């Protein structure tokens, strides 16, 4: 926030400032905190415990119904440094969503894009523009901007997952639109494999020649399955020689990020390995899929276990130290920073600095 520091004693100056204020004008020369040498980061390093999220999701499931009016049973992660705003970091919404057996979270769409990452369980289908995407542990499922989405749980077991949305960015641009589904009737179809995966999830480096027209701004593949991710991680970590490896989820046809505002990555860190301390502009939200150890963010060290959600604010160094093998999913707003020419990154272990996009 900028602050004004009027300390005028000159009555003429007092009068000028009063006249400026009266016309909704402010003198730059009296402002501080506007152009800081480095980002003045809103939001603090933080961890939400997976055990707490599961327990409190359960408690909400007992008490709060899901239907029109209360569409989504969602607990938003609120970074304590953001003055009560329901955001995990200043640019990303992160939350846990809880759907009991036989429940339906009705269809709607909005301009903020969303993604789901599942830590445990299965049994829910998310319909994205009518395409039924099954959700299971370790899967990443996309609901890009302005696609209709509906979640339904045909089985008896409850299911929990993490949602991440670019809502703070879209809200800052005053570009939030929302509408409810085209039909009042819920669509309870299921499928073993979505149409999106049948077209675009064939295999590494294989894409259809005569496929459907590509959506202009997001990956045509809407689900990234754990079996594929696990295989790719195992292969990469075995060859990296460092004890850790990170994959980026990409648009299988165009190679870019899965959605224009959010980058998704997953890291595997072998036991006894610590990753370099790195920082970059833009916020990041992490979710522990497997394993235990410590994540250091800024000057805070958090013990982590599966289901934990972590906030890495902009320009804050972070690193992972694995006690048992860790798989750590993360989402950042790197594509936004890169598109705007604002990406800066630094590896504090090697001293390497970059300005601009790396690939
Ligand atoms: O599942 O549609 O965490 O619309 C926040 C807003 C989830 C959803 C959230 C949403 C959803
Ligand atoms: Fe939604």
mmCIF file of C-alpha atoms and ligand atoms in Angstrom:
data_model
loop_
_atom_site.group_PDB
_atom_site.id
_atom_site.type_symbol
_atom_site.label_atom_id
_atom_site.label_comp_id
_atom_site.label_asym_id
_atom_site.label_seq_id
_atom_site.Cartn_x
_atom_site.Cartn_y
_atom_site.Cartn_z
ATOM 1 C CA UNK A 1 0.000 0.000 0.000
ATOM 2 C CA UNK A 2 1.121 3.484 -0.690
ATOM 3 C CA UNK A 3 1.065 5.946 2.147
ATOM 4 C CA UNK A 4 0.915 9.701 2.032
ATOM 5 C CA UNK A 5 3.170 11.600 4.372
ATOM 6 C CA UNK A 6 1.859 15.152 4.394
ATOM 7 C CA UNK A 7 3.757 17.243 6.854
ATOM 8 C CA UNK A 8 3.186 20.574 5.241
ATOM 9 C CA UNK A 9 3.617 23.613 7.393
ATOM 10 C CA UNK A 10 3.428 26.082 4.536
ATOM 11 C CA UNK A 11 -0.180 27.325 4.409
ATOM 12 C CA UNK A 12 0.019 27.684 0.600
ATOM 13 C CA UNK A 13 1.105 24.056 0.327
ATOM 14 C CA UNK A 14 -1.651 23.028 2.750
ATOM 15 C CA UNK A 15 -4.122 24.776 0.529
ATOM 16 C CA UNK A 16 -2.715 23.099 -2.614
ATOM 17 C CA UNK A 17 -2.982 19.653 -1.000
ATOM 18 C CA UNK A 18 -6.531 20.335 0.075
ATOM 19 C CA UNK A 19 -7.436 21.426 -3.455
ATOM 20 C CA UNK A 20 -5.767 18.319 -4.903
ATOM 21 C CA UNK A 21 -7.644 16.016 -2.522
ATOM 22 C CA UNK A 22 -10.872 17.770 -3.408
ATOM 23 C CA UNK A 23 -10.282 16.902 -7.089
ATOM 24 C CA UNK A 24 -9.186 13.297 -6.374
ATOM 25 C CA UNK A 25 -5.540 13.990 -7.101
ATOM 26 C CA UNK A 26 -2.461 13.029 -5.108
ATOM 27 C CA UNK A 27 1.099 14.316 -5.461
ATOM 28 C CA UNK A 28 3.586 11.540 -6.245
ATOM 29 C CA UNK A 29 6.317 13.351 -4.319
ATOM 30 C CA UNK A 30 4.461 12.698 -1.082
ATOM 31 C CA UNK A 31 3.993 8.952 -1.703
ATOM 32 C CA UNK A 32 6.154 6.131 -0.392
ATOM 33 C CA UNK A 33 6.089 2.355 -0.931
ATOM 34 C CA UNK A 34 5.059 2.610 -4.559
ATOM 35 C CA UNK A 35 8.215 1.706 -6.470
ATOM 36 C CA UNK A 36 10.093 -0.573 -4.111
ATOM 37 C CA UNK A 37 13.582 -1.893 -4.846
ATOM 38 C CA UNK A 38 12.210 -5.439 -4.650
ATOM 39 C CA UNK A 39 8.650 -6.805 -4.455
ATOM 40 C CA UNK A 40 6.972 -5.909 -1.201
ATOM 41 C CA UNK A 41 5.317 -9.293 -0.929
ATOM 42 C CA UNK A 42 1.846 -9.609 0.485
ATOM 43 C CA UNK A 43 1.319 -13.061 2.024
ATOM 44 C CA UNK A 44 3.603 -15.105 4.242
ATOM 45 C CA UNK A 45 5.104 -18.600 4.012
ATOM 46 C CA UNK A 46 2.444 -20.938 5.352
ATOM 47 C CA UNK A 47 1.380 -24.585 5.686
ATOM 48 C CA UNK A 48 -2.131 -25.981 6.059
ATOM 49 C CA UNK A 49 -1.967 -29.465 7.560
ATOM 50 C CA UNK A 50 -3.458 -32.276 5.480
ATOM 51 C CA UNK A 51 -4.750 -33.942 8.638
ATOM 52 C CA UNK A 52 -6.613 -30.748 9.618
ATOM 53 C CA UNK A 53 -7.993 -30.283 6.098
ATOM 54 C CA UNK A 54 -9.345 -33.854 6.042
ATOM 55 C CA UNK A 55 -10.837 -33.587 9.519
ATOM 56 C CA UNK A 56 -12.452 -30.185 8.957
ATOM 57 C CA UNK A 57 -13.691 -31.204 5.490
ATOM 58 C CA UNK A 58 -15.361 -34.170 7.157
ATOM 59 C CA UNK A 59 -16.919 -31.932 9.801
ATOM 60 C CA UNK A 60 -18.267 -29.595 7.078
ATOM 61 C CA UNK A 61 -19.615 -32.670 5.245
ATOM 62 C CA UNK A 62 -21.652 -33.593 8.312
ATOM 63 C CA UNK A 63 -23.158 -30.131 8.710
ATOM 64 C CA UNK A 64 -23.376 -28.396 5.343
ATOM 65 C CA UNK A 65 -25.441 -29.626 2.382
ATOM 66 C CA UNK A 66 -24.362 -29.185 -1.243
ATOM 67 C CA UNK A 67 -26.993 -27.893 -3.621
ATOM 68 C CA UNK A 68 -28.070 -24.719 -5.391
ATOM 69 C CA UNK A 69 -27.409 -21.818 -3.073
ATOM 70 C CA UNK A 70 -24.504 -23.602 -1.414
ATOM 71 C CA UNK A 71 -23.012 -25.050 -4.571
ATOM 72 C CA UNK A 72 -19.593 -26.043 -3.354
ATOM 73 C CA UNK A 73 -18.449 -27.492 -0.014
ATOM 74 C CA UNK A 74 -15.083 -25.811 -0.110
ATOM 75 C CA UNK A 75 -12.677 -24.637 2.579
ATOM 76 C CA UNK A 76 -10.478 -21.829 1.260
ATOM 77 C CA UNK A 77 -6.881 -21.549 2.429
ATOM 78 C CA UNK A 78 -6.480 -17.986 3.733
ATOM 79 C CA UNK A 79 -2.926 -16.736 3.958
ATOM 80 C CA UNK A 80 -2.645 -14.918 7.313
ATOM 81 C CA UNK A 81 -0.621 -12.156 5.634
ATOM 82 C CA UNK A 82 -3.465 -11.157 3.301
ATOM 83 C CA UNK A 83 -5.767 -9.325 5.738
ATOM 84 C CA UNK A 84 -8.518 -11.941 5.627
ATOM 85 C CA UNK A 85 -8.657 -12.307 1.827
ATOM 86 C CA UNK A 86 -9.523 -15.952 1.000
ATOM 87 C CA UNK A 87 -6.343 -16.520 -1.015
ATOM 88 C CA UNK A 88 -3.407 -18.863 -0.367
ATOM 89 C CA UNK A 89 -0.997 -16.393 -1.971
ATOM 90 C CA UNK A 90 -1.895 -13.002 -3.406
ATOM 91 C CA UNK A 91 -2.489 -14.426 -6.901
ATOM 92 C CA UNK A 92 -3.895 -17.941 -6.272
ATOM 93 C CA UNK A 93 -6.967 -19.404 -4.612
ATOM 94 C CA UNK A 94 -6.356 -22.820 -3.045
ATOM 95 C CA UNK A 95 -8.966 -24.882 -1.242
ATOM 96 C CA UNK A 96 -10.108 -28.345 -0.314
ATOM 97 C CA UNK A 97 -13.414 -29.563 -1.656
ATOM 98 C CA UNK A 98 -15.389 -32.332 -0.012
ATOM 99 C CA UNK A 99 -18.131 -34.334 -1.737
ATOM 100 C CA UNK A 100 -20.016 -37.048 0.139
ATOM 101 C CA UNK A 101 -21.355 -40.210 -1.443
ATOM 102 C CA UNK A 102 -24.256 -39.648 -3.901
ATOM 103 C CA UNK A 103 -23.798 -35.876 -3.869
ATOM 104 C CA UNK A 104 -23.794 -33.585 -6.896
ATOM 105 C CA UNK A 105 -22.148 -30.165 -7.038
ATOM 106 C CA UNK A 106 -24.208 -28.516 -9.803
ATOM 107 C CA UNK A 107 -22.877 -27.309 -13.165
ATOM 108 C CA UNK A 108 -21.659 -23.770 -13.662
ATOM 109 C CA UNK A 109 -18.894 -21.873 -15.386
ATOM 110 C CA UNK A 110 -16.768 -18.843 -14.646
ATOM 111 C CA UNK A 111 -13.925 -16.904 -16.201
ATOM 112 C CA UNK A 112 -11.463 -17.859 -13.427
ATOM 113 C CA UNK A 113 -9.791 -21.125 -14.424
ATOM 114 C CA UNK A 114 -9.603 -24.018 -11.980
ATOM 115 C CA UNK A 115 -7.664 -27.219 -11.541
ATOM 116 C CA UNK A 116 -8.124 -30.160 -9.211
ATOM 117 C CA UNK A 117 -5.365 -32.242 -7.717
ATOM 118 C CA UNK A 118 -6.250 -35.424 -5.846
ATOM 119 C CA UNK A 119 -4.197 -36.660 -2.890
ATOM 120 C CA UNK A 120 -6.246 -39.721 -2.001
ATOM 121 C CA UNK A 121 -9.452 -41.526 -2.826
ATOM 122 C CA UNK A 122 -11.479 -41.815 -6.015
ATOM 123 C CA UNK A 123 -15.075 -42.136 -7.122
ATOM 124 C CA UNK A 124 -15.915 -38.587 -8.265
ATOM 125 C CA UNK A 125 -16.416 -37.556 -11.879
ATOM 126 C CA UNK A 126 -16.029 -33.953 -12.981
ATOM 127 C CA UNK A 127 -17.902 -33.168 -16.179
ATOM 128 C CA UNK A 128 -16.075 -30.500 -18.174
ATOM 129 C CA UNK A 129 -18.319 -29.203 -20.938
ATOM 130 C CA UNK A 130 -20.116 -32.535 -20.634
ATOM 131 C CA UNK A 131 -17.017 -34.764 -20.819
ATOM 132 C CA UNK A 132 -16.894 -37.063 -17.743
ATOM 133 C CA UNK A 133 -13.416 -37.018 -16.170
ATOM 134 C CA UNK A 134 -12.788 -39.546 -13.455
ATOM 135 C CA UNK A 135 -10.749 -38.304 -10.497
ATOM 136 C CA UNK A 136 -8.291 -40.513 -8.638
ATOM 137 C CA UNK A 137 -5.243 -40.172 -6.400
ATOM 138 C CA UNK A 138 -2.348 -38.338 -8.062
ATOM 139 C CA UNK A 139 -4.496 -37.130 -11.000
ATOM 140 C CA UNK A 140 -4.553 -33.541 -12.231
ATOM 141 C CA UNK A 141 -7.878 -32.462 -13.773
ATOM 142 C CA UNK A 142 -8.408 -29.114 -15.543
ATOM 143 C CA UNK A 143 -11.489 -26.939 -15.696
ATOM 144 C CA UNK A 144 -10.282 -24.110 -17.935
ATOM 145 C CA UNK A 145 -11.778 -20.630 -18.018
ATOM 146 C CA UNK A 146 -15.461 -20.522 -19.019
ATOM 147 C CA UNK A 147 -15.886 -24.315 -19.294
ATOM 148 C CA UNK A 148 -18.993 -25.729 -17.617
ATOM 149 C CA UNK A 149 -18.133 -28.039 -14.750
ATOM 150 C CA UNK A 150 -20.102 -30.270 -12.428
ATOM 151 C CA UNK A 151 -18.854 -32.772 -9.845
ATOM 152 C CA UNK A 152 -20.781 -35.903 -8.915
ATOM 153 C CA UNK A 153 -20.059 -38.797 -6.624
ATOM 154 C CA UNK A 154 -22.086 -41.886 -7.626
ATOM 155 C CA UNK A 155 -20.522 -44.093 -4.945
ATOM 156 C CA UNK A 156 -20.992 -44.179 -1.178
ATOM 157 C CA UNK A 157 -17.548 -42.985 -0.075
ATOM 158 C CA UNK A 158 -16.791 -39.286 0.417
ATOM 159 C CA UNK A 159 -13.959 -37.769 -1.579
ATOM 160 C CA UNK A 160 -11.658 -34.796 -0.967
ATOM 161 C CA UNK A 161 -9.416 -32.946 -3.389
ATOM 162 C CA UNK A 162 -7.518 -29.669 -3.753
ATOM 163 C CA UNK A 163 -8.793 -26.880 -6.003
ATOM 164 C CA UNK A 164 -6.531 -24.124 -7.304
ATOM 165 C CA UNK A 165 -7.986 -21.136 -9.164
ATOM 166 C CA UNK A 166 -6.515 -18.002 -10.726
ATOM 167 C CA UNK A 167 -9.399 -16.069 -9.149
ATOM 168 C CA UNK A 168 -7.253 -13.304 -7.542
ATOM 169 C CA UNK A 169 -5.689 -12.462 -10.922
ATOM 170 C CA UNK A 170 -9.021 -12.433 -12.767
ATOM 171 C CA UNK A 171 -10.599 -10.401 -9.948
ATOM 172 C CA UNK A 172 -7.722 -7.884 -10.027
ATOM 173 C CA UNK A 173 -8.468 -7.416 -13.736
ATOM 174 C CA UNK A 174 -12.203 -6.939 -13.007
ATOM 175 C CA UNK A 175 -12.946 -9.788 -15.402
ATOM 176 C CA UNK A 176 -14.969 -12.211 -13.243
ATOM 177 C CA UNK A 177 -18.079 -13.611 -14.937
ATOM 178 C CA UNK A 178 -20.176 -16.537 -13.667
ATOM 179 C CA UNK A 179 -23.217 -18.419 -14.891
ATOM 180 C CA UNK A 180 -25.111 -21.509 -13.816
ATOM 181 C CA UNK A 181 -25.368 -24.613 -16.000
ATOM 182 C CA UNK A 182 -27.542 -24.675 -19.124
ATOM 183 C CA UNK A 183 -29.760 -27.418 -17.718
ATOM 184 C CA UNK A 184 -31.367 -27.694 -14.292
ATOM 185 C CA UNK A 185 -31.018 -31.492 -14.534
ATOM 186 C CA UNK A 186 -27.694 -32.842 -13.264
ATOM 187 C CA UNK A 187 -25.733 -34.961 -15.723
ATOM 188 C CA UNK A 188 -24.637 -38.084 -13.837
ATOM 189 C CA UNK A 189 -22.788 -39.811 -16.655
ATOM 190 C CA UNK A 190 -19.549 -41.588 -15.889
ATOM 191 C CA UNK A 191 -16.862 -42.945 -18.208
ATOM 192 C CA UNK A 192 -13.742 -44.995 -17.718
ATOM 193 C CA UNK A 193 -11.893 -42.627 -20.053
ATOM 194 C CA UNK A 194 -12.895 -39.122 -21.066
ATOM 195 C CA UNK A 195 -13.251 -38.045 -24.689
ATOM 196 C CA UNK A 196 -10.428 -35.574 -24.092
ATOM 197 C CA UNK A 197 -8.094 -38.430 -23.086
ATOM 198 C CA UNK A 198 -9.225 -40.629 -25.968
ATOM 199 C CA UNK A 199 -8.194 -37.886 -28.403
ATOM 200 C CA UNK A 200 -5.146 -36.387 -26.748
ATOM 201 C CA UNK A 201 -3.936 -38.835 -24.091
ATOM 202 C CA UNK A 202 -2.768 -41.573 -26.469
ATOM 203 C CA UNK A 203 0.851 -41.634 -25.452
ATOM 204 C CA UNK A 204 4.050 -39.613 -25.152
ATOM 205 C CA UNK A 205 4.614 -37.462 -28.223
ATOM 206 C CA UNK A 206 1.617 -38.846 -30.107
ATOM 207 C CA UNK A 207 -1.157 -36.489 -31.149
ATOM 208 C CA UNK A 208 -4.007 -36.952 -33.631
ATOM 209 C CA UNK A 209 -3.570 -35.609 -37.161
ATOM 210 C CA UNK A 210 -7.289 -35.108 -37.745
ATOM 211 C CA UNK A 211 -8.418 -34.386 -34.209
ATOM 212 C CA UNK A 212 -11.055 -31.899 -33.098
ATOM 213 C CA UNK A 213 -10.195 -28.202 -33.337
ATOM 214 C CA UNK A 214 -7.909 -27.203 -30.484
ATOM 215 C CA UNK A 215 -9.272 -24.934 -27.800
ATOM 216 C CA UNK A 216 -7.456 -21.628 -28.360
ATOM 217 C CA UNK A 217 -6.062 -21.037 -24.901
ATOM 218 C CA UNK A 218 -5.719 -24.260 -22.935
ATOM 219 C CA UNK A 219 -4.570 -27.862 -23.239
ATOM 220 C CA UNK A 220 -7.045 -30.116 -25.078
ATOM 221 C CA UNK A 221 -6.036 -32.871 -22.627
ATOM 222 C CA UNK A 222 -8.058 -32.257 -19.473
ATOM 223 C CA UNK A 223 -6.788 -35.061 -17.216
ATOM 224 C CA UNK A 224 -3.201 -36.066 -16.433
ATOM 225 C CA UNK A 225 -3.147 -39.530 -14.889
ATOM 226 C CA UNK A 226 -0.972 -40.582 -11.991
ATOM 227 C CA UNK A 227 0.226 -43.775 -13.735
ATOM 228 C CA UNK A 228 1.765 -41.611 -16.512
ATOM 229 C CA UNK A 229 3.152 -38.990 -14.116
ATOM 230 C CA UNK A 230 4.662 -41.641 -11.849
ATOM 231 C CA UNK A 231 6.380 -43.388 -14.770
ATOM 232 C CA UNK A 232 7.783 -40.113 -16.095
ATOM 233 C CA UNK A 233 9.017 -39.060 -12.645
ATOM 234 C CA UNK A 234 10.715 -42.408 -12.035
ATOM 235 C CA UNK A 235 12.493 -42.217 -15.379
ATOM 236 C CA UNK A 236 13.605 -38.615 -14.937
ATOM 237 C CA UNK A 237 14.823 -38.965 -11.358
ATOM 238 C CA UNK A 238 16.789 -42.066 -12.290
ATOM 239 C CA UNK A 239 18.641 -40.182 -15.005
ATOM 240 C CA UNK A 240 19.028 -36.787 -13.319
ATOM 241 C CA UNK A 241 21.737 -37.968 -10.939
ATOM 242 C CA UNK A 242 20.739 -35.349 -8.360
ATOM 243 C CA UNK A 243 18.207 -37.291 -6.326
ATOM 244 C CA UNK A 244 15.394 -35.056 -7.473
ATOM 245 C CA UNK A 245 13.515 -34.146 -10.645
ATOM 246 C CA UNK A 246 10.649 -31.868 -11.629
ATOM 247 C CA UNK A 247 8.158 -32.296 -14.475
ATOM 248 C CA UNK A 248 5.951 -29.645 -15.997
ATOM 249 C CA UNK A 249 2.469 -30.656 -17.155
ATOM 250 C CA UNK A 250 2.128 -29.461 -20.741
ATOM 251 C CA UNK A 251 -0.347 -29.067 -23.564
ATOM 252 C CA UNK A 252 0.417 -32.266 -25.539
ATOM 253 C CA UNK A 253 -0.071 -30.566 -28.904
ATOM 254 C CA UNK A 254 1.496 -27.139 -28.434
ATOM 255 C CA UNK A 255 3.862 -27.839 -25.545
ATOM 256 C CA UNK A 256 2.911 -24.766 -23.517
ATOM 257 C CA UNK A 257 1.428 -24.648 -20.051
ATOM 258 C CA UNK A 258 -1.865 -26.433 -19.411
ATOM 259 C CA UNK A 259 -3.732 -23.140 -19.022
ATOM 260 C CA UNK A 260 -2.754 -19.532 -19.832
ATOM 261 C CA UNK A 261 -2.631 -18.394 -16.203
ATOM 262 C CA UNK A 262 -1.356 -21.421 -14.282
ATOM 263 C CA UNK A 263 1.726 -23.630 -14.563
ATOM 264 C CA UNK A 264 1.564 -27.092 -12.998
ATOM 265 C CA UNK A 265 4.628 -29.030 -11.931
ATOM 266 C CA UNK A 266 5.424 -32.096 -9.878
ATOM 267 C CA UNK A 267 8.707 -32.814 -8.126
ATOM 268 C CA UNK A 268 10.080 -36.096 -6.833
ATOM 269 C CA UNK A 269 12.734 -35.829 -4.129
ATOM 270 C CA UNK A 270 14.493 -39.000 -3.014
ATOM 271 C CA UNK A 271 15.160 -39.704 0.687
ATOM 272 C CA UNK A 272 18.106 -37.759 2.088
ATOM 273 C CA UNK A 273 18.050 -35.261 -0.808
ATOM 274 C CA UNK A 274 17.596 -31.490 -0.472
ATOM 275 C CA UNK A 275 16.705 -29.356 -3.480
ATOM 276 C CA UNK A 276 18.422 -26.035 -4.227
ATOM 277 C CA UNK A 277 16.857 -22.948 -2.670
ATOM 278 C CA UNK A 278 15.159 -21.102 -5.538
ATOM 279 C CA UNK A 279 12.886 -18.138 -5.877
ATOM 280 C CA UNK A 280 10.906 -16.544 -8.666
ATOM 281 C CA UNK A 281 8.397 -13.772 -9.149
ATOM 282 C CA UNK A 282 4.765 -14.814 -8.749
ATOM 283 C CA UNK A 283 3.061 -17.009 -6.197
ATOM 284 C CA UNK A 284 3.099 -20.771 -5.819
ATOM 285 C CA UNK A 285 0.868 -23.263 -4.024
ATOM 286 C CA UNK A 286 2.217 -26.753 -3.277
ATOM 287 C CA UNK A 287 0.447 -29.933 -2.264
ATOM 288 C CA UNK A 288 2.227 -32.950 -0.793
ATOM 289 C CA UNK A 289 1.105 -36.129 -2.553
ATOM 290 C CA UNK A 290 3.513 -38.626 -0.993
ATOM 291 C CA UNK A 291 6.254 -38.681 1.595
ATOM 292 C CA UNK A 292 7.559 -36.769 4.553
ATOM 293 C CA UNK A 293 10.334 -34.280 5.175
ATOM 294 C CA UNK A 294 10.728 -30.526 5.428
ATOM 295 C CA UNK A 295 9.897 -27.649 3.163
ATOM 296 C CA UNK A 296 11.736 -24.417 3.871
ATOM 297 C CA UNK A 297 10.004 -21.251 2.677
ATOM 298 C CA UNK A 298 11.764 -17.987 3.467
ATOM 299 C CA UNK A 299 12.866 -18.208 7.096
ATOM 300 C CA UNK A 300 10.290 -20.859 8.027
ATOM 301 C CA UNK A 301 10.785 -24.606 8.067
ATOM 302 C CA UNK A 302 7.659 -26.768 7.856
ATOM 303 C CA UNK A 303 7.535 -30.504 8.560
ATOM 304 C CA UNK A 304 5.350 -31.962 5.791
ATOM 305 C CA UNK A 305 3.254 -35.049 5.164
ATOM 306 C CA UNK A 306 0.659 -36.065 2.542
ATOM 307 C CA UNK A 307 -2.247 -33.689 2.033
ATOM 308 C CA UNK A 308 -0.406 -30.627 3.312
ATOM 309 C CA UNK A 309 -0.880 -27.435 1.291
ATOM 310 C CA UNK A 310 1.917 -24.860 1.279
ATOM 311 C CA UNK A 311 2.050 -21.197 0.277
ATOM 312 C CA UNK A 312 5.234 -19.928 -1.385
ATOM 313 C CA UNK A 313 4.816 -16.167 -1.814
ATOM 314 C CA UNK A 314 6.468 -14.284 -4.668
ATOM 315 C CA UNK A 315 10.257 -13.911 -4.614
ATOM 316 C CA UNK A 316 10.547 -16.082 -1.481
ATOM 317 C CA UNK A 317 13.262 -18.786 -1.553
ATOM 318 C CA UNK A 318 12.059 -22.327 -0.985
ATOM 319 C CA UNK A 319 13.554 -25.815 -0.938
ATOM 320 C CA UNK A 320 12.496 -29.373 -0.166
ATOM 321 C CA UNK A 321 14.347 -31.882 2.046
ATOM 322 C CA UNK A 322 13.002 -35.420 1.846
ATOM 323 C CA UNK A 323 13.059 -37.861 4.747
ATOM 324 C CA UNK A 324 11.018 -40.436 2.834
ATOM 325 C CA UNK A 325 10.471 -40.107 -0.941
ATOM 326 C CA UNK A 326 8.448 -36.954 -1.566
ATOM 327 C CA UNK A 327 6.147 -36.228 -4.518
ATOM 328 C CA UNK A 328 5.178 -32.575 -4.441
ATOM 329 C CA UNK A 329 2.627 -31.063 -6.828
ATOM 330 C CA UNK A 330 2.681 -27.323 -7.347
ATOM 331 C CA UNK A 331 0.894 -24.589 -9.262
ATOM 332 C CA UNK A 332 2.291 -21.145 -9.968
ATOM 333 C CA UNK A 333 1.202 -18.133 -11.969
ATOM 334 C CA UNK A 334 4.470 -18.247 -13.937
ATOM 335 C CA UNK A 335 2.693 -18.104 -17.360
ATOM 336 C CA UNK A 336 1.233 -14.715 -16.407
ATOM 337 C CA UNK A 337 4.585 -13.348 -15.277
ATOM 338 C CA UNK A 338 6.267 -14.683 -18.426
ATOM 339 C CA UNK A 339 3.593 -13.320 -20.756
ATOM 340 C CA UNK A 340 4.062 -9.896 -19.222
ATOM 341 C CA UNK A 341 7.863 -9.990 -19.228
ATOM 342 C CA UNK A 342 7.951 -9.972 -15.424
ATOM 343 C CA UNK A 343 9.522 -13.356 -14.707
ATOM 344 C CA UNK A 344 12.698 -13.281 -12.664
ATOM 345 C CA UNK A 345 14.200 -16.364 -11.109
ATOM 346 C CA UNK A 346 17.161 -16.998 -8.881
ATOM 347 C CA UNK A 347 18.855 -20.119 -7.597
ATOM 348 C CA UNK A 348 20.322 -19.088 -4.254
ATOM 349 C CA UNK A 349 22.424 -22.247 -4.014
ATOM 350 C CA UNK A 350 24.252 -21.726 -7.337
ATOM 351 C CA UNK A 351 23.798 -17.964 -7.581
ATOM 352 C CA UNK A 352 22.292 -18.291 -11.084
ATOM 353 C CA UNK A 353 19.823 -15.557 -12.022
ATOM 354 C CA UNK A 354 17.450 -15.352 -14.967
ATOM 355 C CA UNK A 355 15.207 -12.612 -16.264
ATOM 356 C CA UNK A 356 12.549 -13.779 -18.708
ATOM 357 C CA UNK A 357 11.198 -17.192 -19.619
ATOM 358 C CA UNK A 358 13.486 -20.238 -19.679
ATOM 359 C CA UNK A 359 11.658 -22.338 -22.268
HETATM 360 O O1 LIG B 1 -15.383 -26.689 -7.981
HETATM 361 O O2 LIG B 1 -16.417 -25.258 -9.191
HETATM 362 O O3 LIG B 1 -12.625 -24.132 -4.798
HETATM 363 O O4 LIG B 1 -16.328 -22.746 -8.553
HETATM 364 C C1 LIG B 1 -13.903 -22.459 -5.861
HETATM 365 C C2 LIG B 1 -14.853 -22.114 -6.819
HETATM 366 C C3 LIG B 1 -14.148 -24.758 -6.491
HETATM 367 C C4 LIG B 1 -15.667 -25.512 -8.260
HETATM 368 C C5 LIG B 1 -13.555 -23.783 -5.702
HETATM 369 C C6 LIG B 1 -15.424 -23.092 -7.621
HETATM 370 C C7 LIG B 1 -15.073 -24.425 -7.444
HETATM 371 FE FE1 LIG B 2 -16.479 -23.648 -10.321
#
